[in-house]
Coordinates of C-alpha atoms and ligand atoms in Angstrom, one line a residue:
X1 CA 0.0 0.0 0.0
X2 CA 1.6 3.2 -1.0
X3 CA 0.7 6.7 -0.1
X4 CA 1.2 9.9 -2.0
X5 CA 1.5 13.5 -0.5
X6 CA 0.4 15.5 -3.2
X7 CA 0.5 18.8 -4.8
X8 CA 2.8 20.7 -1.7
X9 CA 6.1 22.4 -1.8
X10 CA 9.0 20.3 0.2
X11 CA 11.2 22.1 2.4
X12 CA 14.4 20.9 3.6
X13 CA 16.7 22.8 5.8
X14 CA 18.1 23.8 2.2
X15 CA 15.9 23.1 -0.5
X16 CA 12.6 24.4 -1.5
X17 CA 10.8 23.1 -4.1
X18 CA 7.4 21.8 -5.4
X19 CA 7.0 18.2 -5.9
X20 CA 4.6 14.7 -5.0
X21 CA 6.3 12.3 -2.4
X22 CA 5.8 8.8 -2.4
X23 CA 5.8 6.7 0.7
X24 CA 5.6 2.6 0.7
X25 CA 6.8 0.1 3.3
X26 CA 7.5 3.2 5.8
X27 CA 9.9 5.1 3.8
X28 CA 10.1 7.9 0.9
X29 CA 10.5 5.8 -1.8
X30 CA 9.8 8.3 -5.1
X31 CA 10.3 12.0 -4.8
X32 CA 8.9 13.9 -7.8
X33 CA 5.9 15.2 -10.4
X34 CA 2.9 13.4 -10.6
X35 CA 3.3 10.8 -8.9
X36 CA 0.5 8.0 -8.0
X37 CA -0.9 5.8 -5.6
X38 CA -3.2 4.1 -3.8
X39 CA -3.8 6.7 -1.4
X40 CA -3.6 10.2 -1.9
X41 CA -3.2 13.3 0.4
X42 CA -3.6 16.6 -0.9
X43 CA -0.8 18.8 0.3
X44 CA -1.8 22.0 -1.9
X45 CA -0.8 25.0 -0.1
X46 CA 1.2 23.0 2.0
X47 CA 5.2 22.3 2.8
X48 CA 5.8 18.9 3.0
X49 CA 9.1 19.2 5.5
X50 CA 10.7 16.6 8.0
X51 CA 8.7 15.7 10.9
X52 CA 10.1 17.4 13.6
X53 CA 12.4 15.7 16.3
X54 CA 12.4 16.6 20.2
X55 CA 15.8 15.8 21.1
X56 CA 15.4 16.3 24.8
X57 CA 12.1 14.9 26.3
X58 CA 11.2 13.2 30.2
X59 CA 8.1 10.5 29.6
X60 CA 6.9 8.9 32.8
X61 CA 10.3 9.7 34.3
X62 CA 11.1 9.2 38.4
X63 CA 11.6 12.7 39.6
X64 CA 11.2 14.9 43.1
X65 CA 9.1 12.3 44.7
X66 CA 6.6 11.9 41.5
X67 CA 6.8 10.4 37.9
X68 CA 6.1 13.1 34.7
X69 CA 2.8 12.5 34.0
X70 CA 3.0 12.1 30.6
X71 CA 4.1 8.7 29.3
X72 CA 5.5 7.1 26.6
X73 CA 1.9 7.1 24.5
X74 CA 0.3 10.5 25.9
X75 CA 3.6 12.1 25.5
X76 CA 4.2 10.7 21.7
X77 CA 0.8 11.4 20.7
X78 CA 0.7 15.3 21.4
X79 CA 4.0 15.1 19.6
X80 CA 2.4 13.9 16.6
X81 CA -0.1 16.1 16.9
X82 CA 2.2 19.1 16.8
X83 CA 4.2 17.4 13.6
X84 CA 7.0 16.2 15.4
X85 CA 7.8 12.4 14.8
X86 CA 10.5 11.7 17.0
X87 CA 11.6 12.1 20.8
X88 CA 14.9 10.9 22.6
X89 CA 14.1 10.8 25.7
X90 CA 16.4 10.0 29.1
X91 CA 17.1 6.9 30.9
X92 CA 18.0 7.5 34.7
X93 CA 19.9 5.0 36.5
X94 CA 19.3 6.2 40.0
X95 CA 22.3 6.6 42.2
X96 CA 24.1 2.7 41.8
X97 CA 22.0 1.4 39.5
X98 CA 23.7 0.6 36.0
X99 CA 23.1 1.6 32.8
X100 CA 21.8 -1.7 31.4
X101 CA 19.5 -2.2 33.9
X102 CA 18.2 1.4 33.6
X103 CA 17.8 0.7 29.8
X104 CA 15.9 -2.3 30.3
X105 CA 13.5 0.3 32.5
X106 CA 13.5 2.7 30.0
X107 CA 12.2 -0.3 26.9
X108 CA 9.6 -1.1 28.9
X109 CA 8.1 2.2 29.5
X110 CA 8.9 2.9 25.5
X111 CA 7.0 0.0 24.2
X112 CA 3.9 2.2 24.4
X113 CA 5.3 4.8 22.1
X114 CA 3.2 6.1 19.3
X115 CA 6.2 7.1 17.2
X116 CA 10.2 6.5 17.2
X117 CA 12.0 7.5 19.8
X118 CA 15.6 7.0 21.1
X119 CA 17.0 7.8 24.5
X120 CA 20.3 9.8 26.0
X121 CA 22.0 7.7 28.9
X122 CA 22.3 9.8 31.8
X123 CA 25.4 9.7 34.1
X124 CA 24.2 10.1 37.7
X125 CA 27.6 8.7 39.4
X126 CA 30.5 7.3 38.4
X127 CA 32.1 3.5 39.0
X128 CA 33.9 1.3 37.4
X129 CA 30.4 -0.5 36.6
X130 CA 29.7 3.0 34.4
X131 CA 33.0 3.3 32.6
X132 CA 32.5 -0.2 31.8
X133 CA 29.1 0.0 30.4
X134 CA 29.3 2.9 28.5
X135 CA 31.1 0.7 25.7
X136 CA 28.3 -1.3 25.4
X137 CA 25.8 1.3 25.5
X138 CA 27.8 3.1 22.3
X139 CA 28.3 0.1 20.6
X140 CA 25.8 -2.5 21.5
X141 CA 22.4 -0.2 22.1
X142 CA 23.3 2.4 19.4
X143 CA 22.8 5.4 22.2
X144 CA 26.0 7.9 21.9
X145 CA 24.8 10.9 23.9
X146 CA 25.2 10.9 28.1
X147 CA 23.9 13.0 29.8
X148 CA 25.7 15.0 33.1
X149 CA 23.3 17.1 35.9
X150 CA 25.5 19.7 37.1
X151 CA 22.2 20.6 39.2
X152 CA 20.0 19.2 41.5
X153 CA 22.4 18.8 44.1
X154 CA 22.0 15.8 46.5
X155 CA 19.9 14.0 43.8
X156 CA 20.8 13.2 40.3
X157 CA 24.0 16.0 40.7
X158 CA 27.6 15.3 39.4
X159 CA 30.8 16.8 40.4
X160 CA 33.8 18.2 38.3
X161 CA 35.8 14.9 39.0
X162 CA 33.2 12.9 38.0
X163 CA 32.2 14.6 34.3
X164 CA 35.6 14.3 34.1
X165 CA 35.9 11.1 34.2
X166 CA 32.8 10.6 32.4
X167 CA 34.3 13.1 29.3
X168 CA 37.1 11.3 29.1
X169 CA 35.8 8.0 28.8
X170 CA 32.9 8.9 26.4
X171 CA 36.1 10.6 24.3
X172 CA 37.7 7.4 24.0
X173 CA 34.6 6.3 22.9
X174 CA 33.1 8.4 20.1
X175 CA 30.3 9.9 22.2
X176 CA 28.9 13.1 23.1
X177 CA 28.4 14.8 26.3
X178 CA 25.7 16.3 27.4
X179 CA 24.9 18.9 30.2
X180 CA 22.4 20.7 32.0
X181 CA 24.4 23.6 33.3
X182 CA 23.2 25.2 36.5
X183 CA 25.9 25.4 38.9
X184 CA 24.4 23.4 41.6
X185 CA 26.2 24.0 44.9
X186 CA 25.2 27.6 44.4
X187 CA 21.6 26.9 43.9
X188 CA 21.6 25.0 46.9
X189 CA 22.5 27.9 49.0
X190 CA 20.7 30.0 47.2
X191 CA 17.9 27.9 47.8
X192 CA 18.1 28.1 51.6
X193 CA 19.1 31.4 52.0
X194 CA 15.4 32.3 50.3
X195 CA 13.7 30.2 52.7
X196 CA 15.2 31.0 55.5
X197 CA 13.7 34.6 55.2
X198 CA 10.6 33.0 54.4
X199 CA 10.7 33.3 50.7
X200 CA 8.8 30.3 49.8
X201 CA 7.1 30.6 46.5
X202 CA 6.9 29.7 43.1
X203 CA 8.8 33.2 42.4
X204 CA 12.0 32.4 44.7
X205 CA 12.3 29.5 42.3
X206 CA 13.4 32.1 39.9
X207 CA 15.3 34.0 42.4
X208 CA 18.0 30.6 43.3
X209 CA 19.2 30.3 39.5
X210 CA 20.1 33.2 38.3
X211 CA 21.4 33.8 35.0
X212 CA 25.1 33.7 36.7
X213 CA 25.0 29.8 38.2
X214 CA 24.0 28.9 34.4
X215 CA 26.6 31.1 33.1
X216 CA 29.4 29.5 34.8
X217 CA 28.5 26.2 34.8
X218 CA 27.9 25.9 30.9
X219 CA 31.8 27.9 30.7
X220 CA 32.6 24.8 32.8
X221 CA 31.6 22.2 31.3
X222 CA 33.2 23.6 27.7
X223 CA 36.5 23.8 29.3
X224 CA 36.7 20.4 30.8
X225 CA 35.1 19.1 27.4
X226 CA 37.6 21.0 26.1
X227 CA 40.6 19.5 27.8
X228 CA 39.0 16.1 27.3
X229 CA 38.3 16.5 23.7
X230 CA 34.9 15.3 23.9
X231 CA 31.7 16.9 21.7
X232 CA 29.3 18.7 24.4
X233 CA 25.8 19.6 24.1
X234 CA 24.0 21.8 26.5
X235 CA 20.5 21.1 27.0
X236 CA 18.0 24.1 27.6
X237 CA 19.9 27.2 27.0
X238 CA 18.0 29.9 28.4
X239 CA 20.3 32.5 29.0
X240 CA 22.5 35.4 26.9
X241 CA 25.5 34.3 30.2
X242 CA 25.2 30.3 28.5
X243 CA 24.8 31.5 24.8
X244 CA 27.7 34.1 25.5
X245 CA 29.9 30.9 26.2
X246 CA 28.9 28.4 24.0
X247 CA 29.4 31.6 21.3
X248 CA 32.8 31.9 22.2
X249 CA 33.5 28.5 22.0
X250 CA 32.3 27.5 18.9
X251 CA 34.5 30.7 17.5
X252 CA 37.2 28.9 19.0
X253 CA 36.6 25.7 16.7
X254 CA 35.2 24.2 19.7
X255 CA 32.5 21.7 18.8
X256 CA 29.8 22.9 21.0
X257 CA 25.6 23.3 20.0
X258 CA 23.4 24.9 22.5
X259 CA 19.6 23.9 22.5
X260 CA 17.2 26.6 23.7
X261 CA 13.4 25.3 24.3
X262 CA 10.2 26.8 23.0
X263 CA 9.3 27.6 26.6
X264 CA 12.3 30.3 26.5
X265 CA 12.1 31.5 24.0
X266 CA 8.2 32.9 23.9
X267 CA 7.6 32.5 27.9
X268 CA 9.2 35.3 30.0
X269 CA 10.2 35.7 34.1
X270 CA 6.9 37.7 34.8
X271 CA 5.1 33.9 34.9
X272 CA 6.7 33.5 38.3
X273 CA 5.1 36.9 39.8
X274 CA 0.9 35.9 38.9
X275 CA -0.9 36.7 41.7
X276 CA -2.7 32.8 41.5
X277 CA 0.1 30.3 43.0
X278 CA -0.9 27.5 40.5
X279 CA -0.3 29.6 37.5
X280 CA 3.1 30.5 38.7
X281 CA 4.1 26.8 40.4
X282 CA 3.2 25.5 36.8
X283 CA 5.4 27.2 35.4
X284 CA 8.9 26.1 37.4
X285 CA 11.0 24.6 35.8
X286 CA 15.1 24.7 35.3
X287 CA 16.4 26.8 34.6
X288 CA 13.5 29.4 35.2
X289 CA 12.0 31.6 32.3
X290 CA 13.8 34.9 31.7
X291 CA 13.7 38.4 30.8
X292 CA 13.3 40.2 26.9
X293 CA 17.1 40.4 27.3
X294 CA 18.1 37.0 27.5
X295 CA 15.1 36.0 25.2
X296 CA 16.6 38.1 22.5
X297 CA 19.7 36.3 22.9
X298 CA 18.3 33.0 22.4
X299 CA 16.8 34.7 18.8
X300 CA 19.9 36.0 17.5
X301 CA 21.4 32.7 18.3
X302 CA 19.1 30.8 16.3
X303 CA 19.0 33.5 13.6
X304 CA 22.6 33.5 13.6
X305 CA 23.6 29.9 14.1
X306 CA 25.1 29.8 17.3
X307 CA 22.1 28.0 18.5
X308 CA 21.5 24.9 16.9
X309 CA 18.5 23.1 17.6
X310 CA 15.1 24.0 19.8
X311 CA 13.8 21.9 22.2
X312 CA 10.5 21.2 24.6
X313 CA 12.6 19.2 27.5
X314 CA 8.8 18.4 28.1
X315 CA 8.7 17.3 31.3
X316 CA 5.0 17.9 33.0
X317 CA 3.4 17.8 36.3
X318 CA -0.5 17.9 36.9
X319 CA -1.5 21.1 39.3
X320 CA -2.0 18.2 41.8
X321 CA 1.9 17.5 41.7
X322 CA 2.8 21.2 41.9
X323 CA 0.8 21.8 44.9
X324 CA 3.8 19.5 46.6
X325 CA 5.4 22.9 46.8
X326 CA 3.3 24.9 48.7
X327 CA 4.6 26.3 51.5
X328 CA 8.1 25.5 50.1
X329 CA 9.0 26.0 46.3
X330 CA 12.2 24.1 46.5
X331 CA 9.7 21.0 46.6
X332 CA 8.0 22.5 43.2
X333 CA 8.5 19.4 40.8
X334 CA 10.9 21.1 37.8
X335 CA 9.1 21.2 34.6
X336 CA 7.1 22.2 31.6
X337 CA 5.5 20.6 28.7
X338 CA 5.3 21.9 24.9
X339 CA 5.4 19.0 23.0
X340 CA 2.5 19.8 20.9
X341 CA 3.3 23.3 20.7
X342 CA 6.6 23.5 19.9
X343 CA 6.6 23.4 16.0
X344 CA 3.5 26.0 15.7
X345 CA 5.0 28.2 18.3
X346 CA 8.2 28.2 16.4
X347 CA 6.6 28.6 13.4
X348 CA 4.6 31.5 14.5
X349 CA 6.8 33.3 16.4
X350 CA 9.9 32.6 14.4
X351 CA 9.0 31.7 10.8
X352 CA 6.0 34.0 10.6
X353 CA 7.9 37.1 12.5
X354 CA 10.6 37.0 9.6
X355 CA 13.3 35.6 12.2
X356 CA 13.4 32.4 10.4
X357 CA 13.1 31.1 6.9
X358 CA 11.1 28.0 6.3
X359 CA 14.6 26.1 5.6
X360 CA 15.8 27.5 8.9
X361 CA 12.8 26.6 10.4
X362 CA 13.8 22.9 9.7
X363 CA 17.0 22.9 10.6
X364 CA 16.5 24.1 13.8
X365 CA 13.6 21.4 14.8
X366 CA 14.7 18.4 12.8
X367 CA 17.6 17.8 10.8
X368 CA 20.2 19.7 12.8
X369 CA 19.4 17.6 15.2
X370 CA 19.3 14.1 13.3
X371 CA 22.7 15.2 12.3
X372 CA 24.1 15.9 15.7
X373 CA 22.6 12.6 17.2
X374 CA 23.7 11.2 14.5
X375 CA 20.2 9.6 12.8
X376 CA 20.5 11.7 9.4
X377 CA 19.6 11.0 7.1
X378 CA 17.1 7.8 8.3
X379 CA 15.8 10.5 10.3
X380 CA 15.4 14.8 9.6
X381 CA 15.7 14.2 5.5
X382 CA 12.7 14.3 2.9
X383 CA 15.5 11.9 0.6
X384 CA 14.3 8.6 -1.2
X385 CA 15.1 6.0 1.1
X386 CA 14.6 8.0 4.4
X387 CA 12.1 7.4 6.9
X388 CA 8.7 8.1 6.0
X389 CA 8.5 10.8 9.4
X390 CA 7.1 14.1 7.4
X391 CA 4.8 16.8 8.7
X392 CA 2.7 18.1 5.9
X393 CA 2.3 21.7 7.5
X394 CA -0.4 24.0 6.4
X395 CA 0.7 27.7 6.8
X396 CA -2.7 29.4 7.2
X397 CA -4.1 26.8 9.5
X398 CA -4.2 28.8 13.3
X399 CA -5.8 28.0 16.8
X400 CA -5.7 29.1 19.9
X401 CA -4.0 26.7 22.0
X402 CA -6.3 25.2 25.0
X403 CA -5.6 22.6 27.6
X404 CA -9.2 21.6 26.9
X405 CA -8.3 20.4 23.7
X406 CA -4.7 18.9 23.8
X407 CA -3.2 15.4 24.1
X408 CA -1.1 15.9 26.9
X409 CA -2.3 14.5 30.2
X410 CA -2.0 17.7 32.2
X411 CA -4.9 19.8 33.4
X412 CA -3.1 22.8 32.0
X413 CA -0.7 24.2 29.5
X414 CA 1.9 27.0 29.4
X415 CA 0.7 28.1 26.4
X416 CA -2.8 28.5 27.2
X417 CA -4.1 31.4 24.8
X418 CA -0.9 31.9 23.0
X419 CA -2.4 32.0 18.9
X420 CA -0.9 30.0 16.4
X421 CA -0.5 30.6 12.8
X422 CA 0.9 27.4 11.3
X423 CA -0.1 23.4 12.0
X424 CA -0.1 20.1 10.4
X425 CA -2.3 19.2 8.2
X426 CA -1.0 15.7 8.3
X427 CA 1.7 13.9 10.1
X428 CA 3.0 10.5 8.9
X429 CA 5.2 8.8 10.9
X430 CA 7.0 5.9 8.8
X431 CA 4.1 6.4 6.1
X432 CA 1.2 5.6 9.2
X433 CA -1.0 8.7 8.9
X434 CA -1.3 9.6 12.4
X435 CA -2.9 12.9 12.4
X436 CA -5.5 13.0 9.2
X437 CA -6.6 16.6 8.6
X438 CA -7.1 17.1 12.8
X439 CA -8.1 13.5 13.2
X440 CA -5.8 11.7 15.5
X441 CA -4.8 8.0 14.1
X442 CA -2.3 7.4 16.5
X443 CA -0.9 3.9 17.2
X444 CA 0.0 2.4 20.4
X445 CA 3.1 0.4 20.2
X446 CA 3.9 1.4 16.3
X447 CA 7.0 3.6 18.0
X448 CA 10.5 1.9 17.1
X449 CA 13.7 2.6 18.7
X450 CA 16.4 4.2 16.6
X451 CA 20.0 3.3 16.7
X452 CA 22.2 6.4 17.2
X453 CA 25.5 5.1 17.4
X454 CA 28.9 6.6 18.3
X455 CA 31.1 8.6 15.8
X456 CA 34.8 7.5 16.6
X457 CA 36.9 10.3 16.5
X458 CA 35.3 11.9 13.5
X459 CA 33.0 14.0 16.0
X460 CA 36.1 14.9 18.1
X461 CA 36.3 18.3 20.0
X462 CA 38.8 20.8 18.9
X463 CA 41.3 19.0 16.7
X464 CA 44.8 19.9 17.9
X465 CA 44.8 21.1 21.6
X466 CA 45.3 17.1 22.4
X467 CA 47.8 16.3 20.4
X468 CA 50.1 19.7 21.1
X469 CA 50.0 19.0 24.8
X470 CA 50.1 15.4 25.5
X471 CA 51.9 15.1 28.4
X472 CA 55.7 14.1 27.2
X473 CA 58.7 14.6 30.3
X474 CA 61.3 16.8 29.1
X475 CA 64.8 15.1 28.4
X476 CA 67.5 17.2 31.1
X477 CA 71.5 16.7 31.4
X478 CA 72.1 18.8 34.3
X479 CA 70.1 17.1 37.3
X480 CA 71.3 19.3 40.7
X481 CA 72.0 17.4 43.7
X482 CA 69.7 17.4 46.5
X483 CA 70.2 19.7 49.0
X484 CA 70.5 17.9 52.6
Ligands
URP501 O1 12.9 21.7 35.1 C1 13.2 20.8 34.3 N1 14.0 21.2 33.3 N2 12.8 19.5 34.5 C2 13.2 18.4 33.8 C3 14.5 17.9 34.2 C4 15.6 18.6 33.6 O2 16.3 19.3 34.4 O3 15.9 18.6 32.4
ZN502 ZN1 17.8 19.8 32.9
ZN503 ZN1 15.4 17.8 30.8
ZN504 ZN1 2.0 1.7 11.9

């Protein structure tokens, strides 16, 4: 049975043009004019682009005394719905646990997945059992991206010596490192000093990670990447102190990408000040929202290219799960959702403000980031032979986004009220047409995993430092006699 997407213009992050694609047996197998076949979607008016891919994502994950309450199926239907076809999501070994046990966690929450889906390996501590394992998560489970939490102190927290460690093995490796850069000591005095003078709500949140602890932590993490030689990532970039360092390292020749989230970069600080505590405690999450300043910077980035990729890092809690935090917002679960509503809310306040072009637009939510995770072109490519993931996305198609109506399993959404000027039309996720026109066709259990595996030393961090100061004694004649 073969499917045809008809009459629309494709858009690739650098190709625009107006042709029929042909999709059979899951993939793109024919990509030109007139085609036929036995079923037919009208695409006129339409860009038939990528389907987009959340590279940083928490389904049903274990955190601050709850689980996220959306799951593997919830969570990968309102991504469909929004015209993104792939997540990676995070296993969590909790403090001990190994990987390949966490993994075997992870598969059996991921079964129920509506679409692909891959995961990054988190690092929570370090053991011989984790530098041992990490070859055969690279090599054997095709997952090349760990993750390091330089926050959450006392929890899922890692120190210097430990990422480290961890860089160094996953140099040695061909992997990448990944961070989320909050300088976590701080925070956690921070954190008491505000309650201690009886700041205790969803406002202080904002107050105990400042721009500064993200700031110094992401300048951190590039310089021990740096003198480890290992690619880093850092995950939700919300700040012009982050940007300013992952700017100047990438104009260094340091391989570095930044990933701000949709939440950033249209949500501002004045969230945390709402007079009604539920508003404000649903919208915590680290690190917090920010001001136009540091919003700007995460445009310019992505205009510019020293952001790569946007994100949701959907992570969300029910108002139920928020109220933990009442009375103390340290106890807040961390976290946001936007699944659904990152590709519209890109596209309407990006693409249809004139910061980004349509190609952009794609780079920036799906191939950049298949080619950094290293899926491309199987995923993040409208090429014959490519996976059949495509959003055919309707321009002048708008809403008003409404909890009422969305997929998620929350009671709420950050977004509530925010317009939107651009949504699918359809969204095929290898060739199963999962949202028909505003229908919903999901299937449970159609999700596959997808093999990212590690690059060698192709993906290496800056190419010479290594080699110009490898550690090499210096040959002397003269050798003084000791002194006593
Ligand atoms: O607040 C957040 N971001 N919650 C999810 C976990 C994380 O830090 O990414
Ligand atoms: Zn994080
Ligand atoms: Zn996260
Ligand atoms: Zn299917």
């Amino acid at each position: 049975m073969s499917t045809v997407i008809k009459g629309g213009t494709v858009v690739t992050a650098d190709l625009t043009y107006a042709a029929d694609v042909k999709v059979e047996g899951g993939r793109i197998v024919e990509i030109g004019p007139n085609l036929k076949g036995d079923e037919v979607l009208d695409a006129t008016g339409c860009y038939v682009m990528p389907g987009g891919i959340d590279p940083h994502t928490h389904l049903e994950m274990p955190f601050m005394g709850t689980y996220s309450s959306d799951d593997f199926e919830s969570g990968t239907r309102a991504a469909l719905s929004g015209g993104t076809t792939m997540v990676v999501d995070f296993a969590l070994p909790s403090p001990g646990q190994g990987l390949i046990d966490a993994l075997k966690m992870w598969d059996n929450k991921a079964g129920r997945a509506t679409c692909d889906y891959s995961y990054h390996m988190a690092v929570t501590w370090w053991g011989e059992q984790v530098f041992d394992e990490m070859k055969t998560v690279i090599e054997d489970h095709g997952i090349n991206t760990f993750k390091h939490f330089m926050a959450y102190k006392g929890a899922l927290m890692v120190n210097d010596d430990e990422m480290y460690a961890s860089f160094s093995r996953l140099a040695e490796l061909g992997g990448i490192a990944l961070v989320h850069a909050e300088n976590g000591d701080v925070v956690a005095e921070l954190t008491a000093k505000l309650l201690a003078a009886g700041n205790t709500g969803p406002e202080a949140h904002a107050y105990s990670r400042p721009a500064q602890v993200e700031g110094e932590a992401t300048n951190r993490a590039i310089m021990i990447a740096d003198m480890t030689g290992v690619p880093l990532y850092v995950v939700h970039v919300s700040s012009e102190d982050a940007h300013e360092a992952i700017r100047r390292a990438r104009s260094l020749g340091k391989r570095v990408w930044g990933e701000p989230l949709i939440q950033h970069l249209t949500l501002d600080e004045s969230e945390y000040f709402h007079p009604d505590w539920d508003h404000a405690a649903r919208r915590v999450m680290s690190p917090p929202f920010r001001n136009k300043k540091h919003q700007d910077s995460l445009w310019a980035g992505l205009m510019s290219g020293s952001l790569s990729v946007v994100a949701t890092d959907h992570c969300a809690f029910t108002t139920e799960q928020k109220r933990f935090g009442i009375g103390d917002f340290s106890k807040i679960p961390n976290g946001t959702g936007g699944l659904e509503d990152r590709m519209p809310m890109l596209w309407t306040h990006g693409v249809a403000t004139g910061r980004l072009t349509p190609n952009e637009f794609v780079a920036v939510t799906s191939t950049n980031i298949a080619k950094i995770l290293n899926c491309y072109p199987k995923k993040g490519a409208i090429l014959v032979g490519a996976d059949a993931d495509i959003v055919v996305w309707d321009p002048e198609k708008e809403k008003t986004i409404a909890a009422s109506a969305q997929q998620s399993a929350i009671d709420y959404n950050v977004f509530e009220g925010h317009h939107v000027k651009g949504l699918p039309r359809f969204t095929l996720t290898r060739g199963h047409v999962a949202v028909h026109d505003g229908e919903i066709r999901t299937r449970e259990g159609h999700g596959q995993f997808v093999k990212r595996p590690g690059n060698g030393t192709v993906n290496r961090a800056l190419s010479t430092w290594k080699e110009l100061t490898a550690p090499r004694p210096v040959e002397r004649t003269g050798i003084p006699a000791t002194g006593v």
